[in-house]
Amino acid sequence: TRMKMFYGWKMVMAASGLQIIQAMMLHQAFGAYVAVLAVEQGWSKTALSGASAMLSVEAAILGPLIGWFLDRFGAQGVIKIGVLMFGVGFMFMSQIETLTGFYVAVAVIAIGASMAGYFPLNVAVIQWFEKKRARALSFVGLGFALGGVFVPIIAASIEYFGWRETAMGSGIVAILVGYPLACIFRRRPEDFGEVVDGIASNTDDVKKTESAQTTPEPDFTAAQAIRTKAFWLLAAGHGIALIVVMAVNTHAINHMRISLDYTIAQASFFIMLMTMFQVAGVLLGGYLGDKFEKRLVAAGCMVLHATGLFILTYAQGALELVFFAAAHGLAWGLRGPFMQAIRADYFGRRAIGMILGLSAMITAFGQSIGPLLAGILGDATGNYVLGFNVLSILALFGAYVFWLAKRPKPPGSTNASMATSGT
């Protein structure tokens, strides 16, 4: 009999495609828009960082709402609306004249990115995988990393055609490519006669997995999850990681322009290199995540983040920038997909949408603080040295936080029921 491809992997490919679009046009390319608008419009680093911070604040406000919707109705509708808003936001951005207009456009793009991005895509994929969860989520993350490899295309387009034309083109392409991908998502394998991981097609496989699976998957509600120490430690560690990542995304190109006198195109080459290492990290992470304890790998990655940022801060030329790209890219690629996989491992699939949504509220503060902190200290001192040093130290603290984030006792075990009684 011909082996039929498990539908979960088709969703992984669609999610990866949507991540390529978002990373290429927005997350990794935002720094190029920031550098151009700083020169052309004369807006300050702080003003432009505010828009970057808004990308994250949207995630904080919408996280629990999207999470509730995903648990109740599934991902497809949320992702479709998100793709449309993301594209329309870019078209609107191509027409702006004022800082207020820029903020409004970024707000629309941000809502779209929240609804068709990392969090809903991960929730959709988590429902279809358990044994191969780290691998599946790493392939979704691979799309995000690959998107960064195409950032020089966006940077070149901004230089040759102008940022307005690039934004308009991005919006049109996002809808034409993204909407058909959004239509691929389905809610749960059980609803379509399939099972998690697609293993029931072979009864021997089922027996093997059942014997291998000594402990059943945990089954936390959102209320039970937020009463565990692990929920808050993972959120704090993830938030600190995003402080570093978002600050680099927003300011690295501008830092190279100021400190090393690089053009935007030259600087974006090192961002491309960073994303190539991110791809390597994602591929490695899919393997390591199903083999080793994810919290310890995440802690190691935070040390790498700190090292990479420190090297970037004091870089004198291309060689140091290559080391920065390697350290930061590998750390991001390895750690990124684990962030949702470890929560699904700890808390189960039952209320994963709401659990990830509540986590997003906390981690979003990290996303917004990072660019602002670097931007404000950058305006105050004239360069990014102080801001980047503060962030390096913070990343090391993040390593300690992940190290502490041990697996919680499942609800119903004696300790857990004592902890959750009286509520």
Short mmCIF file of C-alpha atoms in Angstrom, two decimals:
data_model
loop_
_atom_site.label_atom_id
_atom_site.label_comp_id
_atom_site.label_asym_id
_atom_site.label_seq_id
_atom_site.Cartn_x
_atom_site.Cartn_y
_atom_site.Cartn_z
CA THR A 1 0.00 0.00 0.00
CA ARG A 2 1.16 3.52 -0.82
CA MET A 3 1.97 5.56 2.26
CA LYS A 4 -0.29 8.61 2.55
CA MET A 5 1.39 11.75 3.84
CA PHE A 6 0.18 12.67 7.33
CA TYR A 7 -1.91 15.85 7.00
CA GLY A 8 -0.09 17.44 9.95
CA TRP A 9 3.04 17.76 7.81
CA LYS A 10 1.06 19.63 5.11
CA MET A 11 0.05 22.12 7.82
CA VAL A 12 3.70 22.38 8.93
CA MET A 13 4.67 23.30 5.34
CA ALA A 14 1.88 25.90 5.09
CA ALA A 15 2.87 27.38 8.48
CA SER A 16 6.49 27.50 7.37
CA GLY A 17 5.46 29.33 4.17
CA LEU A 18 3.51 31.94 6.15
CA GLN A 19 6.50 32.42 8.46
CA ILE A 20 8.78 33.02 5.44
CA ILE A 21 6.44 35.80 4.26
CA GLN A 22 6.26 37.48 7.69
CA ALA A 23 9.97 37.27 8.47
CA MET A 24 11.04 38.45 5.03
CA MET A 25 8.60 41.38 4.81
CA LEU A 26 8.28 42.46 8.42
CA HIS A 27 10.26 41.03 11.34
CA GLN A 28 13.71 40.80 9.81
CA ALA A 29 13.18 43.67 7.33
CA PHE A 30 11.80 46.19 9.83
CA GLY A 31 15.32 47.38 10.62
CA ALA A 32 15.81 48.37 6.97
CA TYR A 33 12.62 50.50 7.03
CA VAL A 34 13.77 52.05 10.35
CA ALA A 35 17.17 53.01 8.90
CA VAL A 36 15.59 54.58 5.77
CA LEU A 37 12.84 56.47 7.62
CA ALA A 38 15.36 57.81 10.17
CA VAL A 39 17.24 59.45 7.29
CA GLU A 40 14.35 60.41 4.98
CA GLN A 41 11.79 61.58 7.55
CA GLY A 42 14.24 62.63 10.28
CA TRP A 43 12.36 60.65 12.94
CA SER A 44 14.31 59.80 16.12
CA LYS A 45 15.47 56.32 17.18
CA THR A 46 12.98 56.44 20.06
CA ALA A 47 10.05 57.37 17.79
CA LEU A 48 10.85 54.54 15.40
CA SER A 49 11.42 52.10 18.28
CA GLY A 50 7.92 52.97 19.47
CA ALA A 51 6.50 51.50 16.27
CA SER A 52 8.60 48.36 16.74
CA ALA A 53 7.31 48.13 20.31
CA MET A 54 3.75 48.34 18.99
CA LEU A 55 4.32 45.14 17.01
CA SER A 56 4.61 43.45 20.40
CA VAL A 57 1.98 45.32 22.38
CA GLU A 58 -0.63 44.06 19.91
CA ALA A 59 0.45 40.50 20.75
CA ALA A 60 0.02 41.23 24.47
CA ILE A 61 -3.47 42.67 24.10
CA LEU A 62 -4.71 40.11 21.57
CA GLY A 63 -2.91 37.02 22.95
CA PRO A 64 -5.58 35.70 25.36
CA LEU A 65 -8.42 36.62 22.95
CA ILE A 66 -6.75 34.80 20.05
CA GLY A 67 -5.92 31.89 22.39
CA TRP A 68 -9.55 31.54 23.50
CA PHE A 69 -10.72 31.72 19.87
CA LEU A 70 -8.17 29.09 18.76
CA ASP A 71 -9.21 26.63 21.52
CA ARG A 72 -12.89 27.18 20.70
CA PHE A 73 -12.99 27.38 16.88
CA GLY A 74 -9.60 26.27 15.50
CA ALA A 75 -6.95 28.21 13.63
CA GLN A 76 -8.06 28.54 10.00
CA GLY A 77 -10.41 31.55 10.27
CA VAL A 78 -8.02 33.46 12.54
CA ILE A 79 -5.11 32.90 10.15
CA LYS A 80 -7.13 33.93 7.04
CA ILE A 81 -8.21 37.26 8.58
CA GLY A 82 -4.63 37.83 9.76
CA VAL A 83 -3.17 37.37 6.26
CA LEU A 84 -5.61 39.93 4.80
CA MET A 85 -4.88 42.52 7.52
CA PHE A 86 -1.12 41.98 7.19
CA GLY A 87 -1.25 42.68 3.42
CA VAL A 88 -3.61 45.65 3.70
CA GLY A 89 -1.41 47.19 6.43
CA PHE A 90 1.61 47.21 4.11
CA MET A 91 -0.43 48.78 1.28
CA PHE A 92 -1.53 51.48 3.72
CA MET A 93 2.06 52.01 4.92
CA SER A 94 3.16 52.73 1.35
CA GLN A 95 0.89 55.84 1.39
CA ILE A 96 1.81 57.42 4.77
CA GLU A 97 3.18 60.96 5.22
CA THR A 98 3.29 61.38 9.03
CA LEU A 99 4.60 59.54 12.08
CA THR A 100 0.98 59.02 13.19
CA GLY A 101 0.17 57.44 9.82
CA PHE A 102 3.20 55.18 10.20
CA TYR A 103 2.01 54.08 13.67
CA VAL A 104 -1.51 53.32 12.37
CA ALA A 105 -0.10 51.28 9.46
CA VAL A 106 2.22 49.35 11.78
CA ALA A 107 -0.74 48.70 14.14
CA VAL A 108 -2.76 47.11 11.29
CA ILE A 109 0.28 45.05 10.16
CA ALA A 110 0.90 44.01 13.78
CA ILE A 111 -2.68 42.77 14.32
CA GLY A 112 -2.42 40.83 11.07
CA ALA A 113 0.95 39.40 12.10
CA SER A 114 -0.48 38.34 15.50
CA MET A 115 -3.44 36.57 13.87
CA ALA A 116 -1.49 34.80 11.11
CA GLY A 117 1.85 34.45 12.87
CA TYR A 118 4.00 32.44 15.20
CA PHE A 119 1.43 31.85 17.94
CA PRO A 120 -1.70 30.68 16.00
CA LEU A 121 0.48 28.64 13.61
CA ASN A 122 2.16 26.89 16.54
CA VAL A 123 -1.17 26.19 18.26
CA ALA A 124 -2.52 24.70 15.01
CA VAL A 125 0.54 22.44 14.59
CA ILE A 126 0.72 21.42 18.30
CA GLN A 127 -2.76 19.85 17.96
CA TRP A 128 -1.40 17.40 15.35
CA PHE A 129 1.90 16.33 16.98
CA GLU A 130 3.20 14.96 20.26
CA LYS A 131 6.20 12.63 19.78
CA LYS A 132 7.59 14.71 16.91
CA ARG A 133 6.48 18.05 18.31
CA ALA A 134 9.91 19.70 18.61
CA ARG A 135 10.69 18.58 15.05
CA ALA A 136 7.39 19.88 13.63
CA LEU A 137 7.68 23.25 15.42
CA SER A 138 11.31 23.55 14.34
CA PHE A 139 10.22 23.21 10.70
CA VAL A 140 7.68 25.99 11.28
CA GLY A 141 10.52 28.05 12.79
CA LEU A 142 12.65 27.18 9.79
CA GLY A 143 10.27 29.27 7.66
CA PHE A 144 10.91 32.27 9.91
CA ALA A 145 14.67 31.77 9.62
CA LEU A 146 14.55 31.29 5.84
CA GLY A 147 12.53 34.50 5.54
CA GLY A 148 15.49 36.36 7.00
CA VAL A 149 17.75 35.02 4.24
CA PHE A 150 15.60 36.99 1.76
CA VAL A 151 15.92 40.27 3.68
CA PRO A 152 18.62 41.60 1.29
CA ILE A 153 15.96 41.40 -1.47
CA ILE A 154 13.74 43.75 0.57
CA ALA A 155 16.74 45.98 1.41
CA ALA A 156 17.78 46.11 -2.26
CA SER A 157 14.19 46.83 -3.30
CA ILE A 158 14.05 49.72 -0.79
CA GLU A 159 17.29 51.16 -2.23
CA TYR A 160 16.38 50.72 -5.93
CA PHE A 161 12.60 51.20 -6.06
CA GLY A 162 12.00 53.12 -2.81
CA TRP A 163 10.44 52.06 0.49
CA ARG A 164 6.89 53.00 -0.60
CA GLU A 165 6.97 50.76 -3.67
CA THR A 166 8.50 47.95 -1.62
CA ALA A 167 5.77 48.21 1.03
CA MET A 168 3.00 48.17 -1.61
CA GLY A 169 4.54 45.15 -3.37
CA SER A 170 4.95 43.34 -0.03
CA GLY A 171 1.26 43.81 0.77
CA ILE A 172 0.06 42.45 -2.57
CA VAL A 173 2.39 39.42 -2.51
CA ALA A 174 1.51 38.63 1.13
CA ILE A 175 -2.19 38.25 0.26
CA LEU A 176 -1.73 36.43 -3.06
CA VAL A 177 0.63 33.84 -1.54
CA GLY A 178 -0.54 33.82 2.08
CA TYR A 179 -4.30 33.35 1.67
CA PRO A 180 -4.14 29.96 -0.14
CA LEU A 181 -1.69 28.75 2.55
CA ALA A 182 -4.13 29.83 5.29
CA CYS A 183 -6.83 27.61 3.73
CA ILE A 184 -4.76 24.46 4.42
CA PHE A 185 -5.21 24.55 8.22
CA ARG A 186 -7.56 22.15 9.99
CA ARG A 187 -8.53 21.97 13.61
CA ARG A 188 -7.76 18.60 15.22
CA PRO A 189 -6.68 15.27 13.67
CA GLU A 190 -9.53 13.45 15.46
CA ASP A 191 -12.07 15.53 13.50
CA PHE A 192 -10.71 14.18 10.20
CA GLY A 193 -10.28 10.50 11.04
CA GLU A 194 -6.58 10.90 11.83
CA VAL A 195 -4.63 10.66 15.08
CA VAL A 196 -1.83 12.70 16.66
CA ASP A 197 1.49 12.11 14.83
CA GLY A 198 -0.38 10.06 12.19
CA ILE A 199 0.86 6.84 13.79
CA ALA A 200 -2.38 4.82 13.86
CA SER A 201 -1.94 3.93 10.20
CA ASN A 202 0.35 1.18 11.50
CA THR A 203 -0.82 -0.86 14.50
CA ASP A 204 2.73 -1.98 15.35
CA ASP A 205 3.72 1.69 15.59
CA VAL A 206 0.84 2.30 17.97
CA LYS A 207 1.93 -0.54 20.25
CA LYS A 208 5.51 0.72 20.15
CA THR A 209 4.54 4.30 21.02
CA GLU A 210 2.17 3.16 23.76
CA SER A 211 4.88 1.10 25.42
CA ALA A 212 7.41 3.92 24.97
CA GLN A 213 5.02 6.45 26.43
CA THR A 214 5.32 5.64 30.10
CA THR A 215 3.65 8.85 31.24
CA PRO A 216 0.44 10.14 29.65
CA GLU A 217 0.48 13.70 28.30
CA PRO A 218 -0.32 16.30 31.00
CA ASP A 219 -3.78 17.82 30.86
CA PHE A 220 -3.69 21.30 32.46
CA THR A 221 -6.42 23.89 32.16
CA ALA A 222 -5.21 27.47 31.67
CA ALA A 223 -6.13 28.26 35.31
CA GLN A 224 -4.06 25.31 36.58
CA ALA A 225 -1.12 26.22 34.34
CA ILE A 226 -0.81 29.80 35.60
CA ARG A 227 -0.61 28.53 39.18
CA THR A 228 2.63 26.67 38.42
CA LYS A 229 6.08 28.17 38.88
CA ALA A 230 7.10 26.77 35.48
CA PHE A 231 4.51 28.91 33.62
CA TRP A 232 5.98 32.14 34.99
CA LEU A 233 9.64 31.12 34.65
CA LEU A 234 9.13 30.08 31.00
CA ALA A 235 7.30 33.35 30.30
CA ALA A 236 10.06 35.38 31.96
CA GLY A 237 12.86 33.53 30.14
CA HIS A 238 11.07 33.81 26.80
CA GLY A 239 10.37 37.51 27.43
CA ILE A 240 14.05 38.22 28.16
CA ALA A 241 15.07 36.33 25.00
CA LEU A 242 12.69 38.50 22.97
CA ILE A 243 14.11 41.69 24.53
CA VAL A 244 17.45 40.77 22.94
CA VAL A 245 16.08 39.48 19.62
CA MET A 246 13.79 42.46 18.99
CA ALA A 247 16.48 44.99 19.92
CA VAL A 248 18.87 43.36 17.42
CA ASN A 249 16.17 43.19 14.71
CA THR A 250 15.35 46.86 15.16
CA HIS A 251 18.78 48.41 15.76
CA ALA A 252 21.59 46.16 14.44
CA ILE A 253 21.53 47.62 10.91
CA ASN A 254 21.47 51.18 12.29
CA HIS A 255 24.31 50.33 14.73
CA MET A 256 26.49 49.10 11.85
CA ARG A 257 25.63 52.28 9.91
CA ILE A 258 26.64 54.53 12.83
CA SER A 259 29.62 52.65 14.33
CA LEU A 260 31.15 51.07 11.21
CA ASP A 261 29.88 53.47 8.53
CA TYR A 262 28.23 50.62 6.61
CA THR A 263 25.50 51.17 4.02
CA ILE A 264 22.09 49.57 4.68
CA ALA A 265 22.82 46.98 1.98
CA GLN A 266 26.22 46.08 3.51
CA ALA A 267 24.73 45.82 7.00
CA SER A 268 21.82 43.70 5.81
CA PHE A 269 24.34 41.17 4.47
CA PHE A 270 25.29 40.34 8.09
CA ILE A 271 21.60 40.05 9.01
CA MET A 272 21.30 37.56 6.13
CA LEU A 273 24.32 35.66 7.48
CA MET A 274 22.74 35.68 10.95
CA THR A 275 19.60 34.13 9.50
CA MET A 276 21.59 31.43 7.72
CA PHE A 277 22.98 30.45 11.12
CA GLN A 278 19.44 30.67 12.46
CA VAL A 279 18.40 28.10 9.82
CA ALA A 280 21.26 25.83 10.99
CA GLY A 281 20.12 26.31 14.60
CA VAL A 282 16.51 25.41 13.75
CA LEU A 283 17.58 22.22 11.94
CA LEU A 284 19.79 21.27 14.88
CA GLY A 285 17.06 22.18 17.37
CA GLY A 286 14.48 19.86 15.81
CA TYR A 287 16.84 17.00 16.58
CA LEU A 288 18.10 18.19 19.99
CA GLY A 289 14.63 19.15 21.24
CA ASP A 290 13.29 15.61 21.06
CA LYS A 291 16.52 14.24 22.65
CA PHE A 292 17.57 16.63 25.47
CA GLU A 293 15.86 18.65 28.17
CA LYS A 294 14.57 21.73 26.39
CA ARG A 295 15.00 24.15 29.34
CA LEU A 296 18.73 23.40 29.54
CA VAL A 297 19.23 23.88 25.79
CA ALA A 298 17.30 27.19 26.09
CA ALA A 299 19.58 28.29 28.97
CA GLY A 300 22.66 27.58 26.86
CA CYS A 301 21.16 29.58 24.01
CA MET A 302 20.74 32.63 26.26
CA VAL A 303 24.49 32.55 27.02
CA LEU A 304 25.09 32.49 23.24
CA HIS A 305 22.69 35.45 22.77
CA ALA A 306 24.65 37.44 25.36
CA THR A 307 27.97 36.58 23.69
CA GLY A 308 26.73 37.52 20.22
CA LEU A 309 25.36 40.88 21.34
CA PHE A 310 28.59 41.71 23.22
CA ILE A 311 30.63 40.97 20.07
CA LEU A 312 28.29 43.12 17.94
CA THR A 313 28.65 46.02 20.38
CA TYR A 314 32.45 46.17 20.11
CA ALA A 315 32.86 44.94 16.52
CA GLN A 316 35.67 46.70 14.60
CA GLY A 317 35.00 45.07 11.23
CA ALA A 318 33.59 42.17 9.25
CA LEU A 319 35.27 39.32 11.19
CA GLU A 320 33.59 40.20 14.50
CA LEU A 321 30.26 40.70 12.71
CA VAL A 322 30.54 37.15 11.36
CA PHE A 323 31.04 35.87 14.94
CA PHE A 324 28.03 37.92 16.09
CA ALA A 325 25.92 36.51 13.23
CA ALA A 326 26.94 32.93 14.14
CA ALA A 327 26.33 33.21 17.91
CA HIS A 328 23.08 35.17 17.75
CA GLY A 329 21.69 33.24 14.77
CA LEU A 330 22.41 29.78 16.23
CA ALA A 331 20.97 30.78 19.62
CA TRP A 332 17.77 32.16 18.07
CA GLY A 333 17.30 29.21 15.73
CA LEU A 334 17.82 26.61 18.45
CA ARG A 335 15.76 28.32 21.14
CA GLY A 336 12.84 29.78 19.18
CA PRO A 337 10.82 26.65 18.32
CA PHE A 338 11.39 25.19 21.81
CA MET A 339 9.45 28.00 23.45
CA GLN A 340 6.05 26.61 22.42
CA ALA A 341 7.10 22.93 22.37
CA ILE A 342 8.23 23.05 26.02
CA ARG A 343 4.90 24.58 27.10
CA ALA A 344 2.98 21.87 25.24
CA ASP A 345 5.23 19.24 26.91
CA TYR A 346 4.61 20.73 30.36
CA PHE A 347 0.89 21.55 30.10
CA GLY A 348 -0.59 19.34 27.33
CA ARG A 349 -2.83 20.18 24.36
CA ARG A 350 -6.14 20.71 26.16
CA ALA A 351 -5.96 24.49 26.68
CA ILE A 352 -2.73 25.20 24.81
CA GLY A 353 -4.22 28.14 22.87
CA MET A 354 -5.17 30.02 26.04
CA ILE A 355 -1.93 29.04 27.81
CA LEU A 356 0.18 30.36 24.92
CA GLY A 357 -2.06 33.43 24.67
CA LEU A 358 -1.54 34.29 28.34
CA SER A 359 2.19 33.66 27.92
CA ALA A 360 2.19 36.01 24.92
CA MET A 361 0.87 38.83 27.15
CA ILE A 362 3.99 38.53 29.29
CA THR A 363 6.55 37.85 26.56
CA ALA A 364 5.21 40.80 24.55
CA PHE A 365 6.54 43.15 27.23
CA GLY A 366 9.97 41.79 26.42
CA GLN A 367 9.40 42.36 22.73
CA SER A 368 8.43 45.98 23.28
CA ILE A 369 11.00 46.82 25.98
CA GLY A 370 14.01 45.63 23.95
CA PRO A 371 13.81 48.07 21.01
CA LEU A 372 12.74 50.96 23.29
CA LEU A 373 15.54 50.41 25.79
CA ALA A 374 18.19 50.30 23.06
CA GLY A 375 16.57 53.26 21.26
CA ILE A 376 16.25 55.52 24.32
CA LEU A 377 19.81 54.77 25.55
CA GLY A 378 20.99 55.20 21.93
CA ASP A 379 19.44 58.68 21.68
CA ALA A 380 20.84 59.62 25.13
CA THR A 381 24.43 58.52 24.42
CA GLY A 382 24.64 58.90 20.63
CA ASN A 383 25.41 55.21 20.03
CA TYR A 384 24.21 51.76 21.05
CA VAL A 385 27.13 50.66 23.30
CA LEU A 386 25.44 51.20 26.68
CA GLY A 387 22.07 49.84 25.53
CA PHE A 388 23.56 46.68 24.02
CA ASN A 389 25.71 46.07 27.15
CA VAL A 390 22.64 46.24 29.38
CA LEU A 391 20.87 43.75 27.12
CA SER A 392 23.87 41.34 27.18
CA ILE A 393 23.76 41.22 30.99
CA LEU A 394 19.99 40.69 30.89
CA ALA A 395 20.45 37.73 28.51
CA LEU A 396 22.75 36.03 31.04
CA PHE A 397 20.06 36.45 33.70
CA GLY A 398 17.62 34.84 31.23
CA ALA A 399 19.85 31.74 31.11
CA TYR A 400 19.45 31.33 34.88
CA VAL A 401 15.66 31.75 34.63
CA PHE A 402 15.36 28.95 32.04
CA TRP A 403 17.60 26.72 34.14
CA LEU A 404 15.11 27.07 37.04
CA ALA A 405 12.04 26.24 34.88
CA LYS A 406 11.54 22.58 35.81
CA ARG A 407 8.54 20.51 34.65
CA PRO A 408 5.47 21.03 36.91
CA LYS A 409 3.68 18.14 38.65
CA PRO A 410 0.57 17.17 36.66
CA PRO A 411 -2.80 18.33 38.02
CA GLY A 412 -4.34 15.64 40.22
CA SER A 413 -1.02 14.46 41.68
CA THR A 414 -0.98 14.97 45.46
CA ASN A 415 1.32 18.00 45.51
CA ALA A 416 -0.49 19.65 42.64
CA SER A 417 -3.95 19.11 44.16
CA MET A 418 -2.76 20.58 47.45
CA ALA A 419 -1.36 23.58 45.56
CA THR A 420 -4.55 24.11 43.61
CA SER A 421 -7.06 23.38 46.40
CA GLY A 422 -9.07 26.20 47.86
CA THR A 423 -9.50 27.99 44.53
#
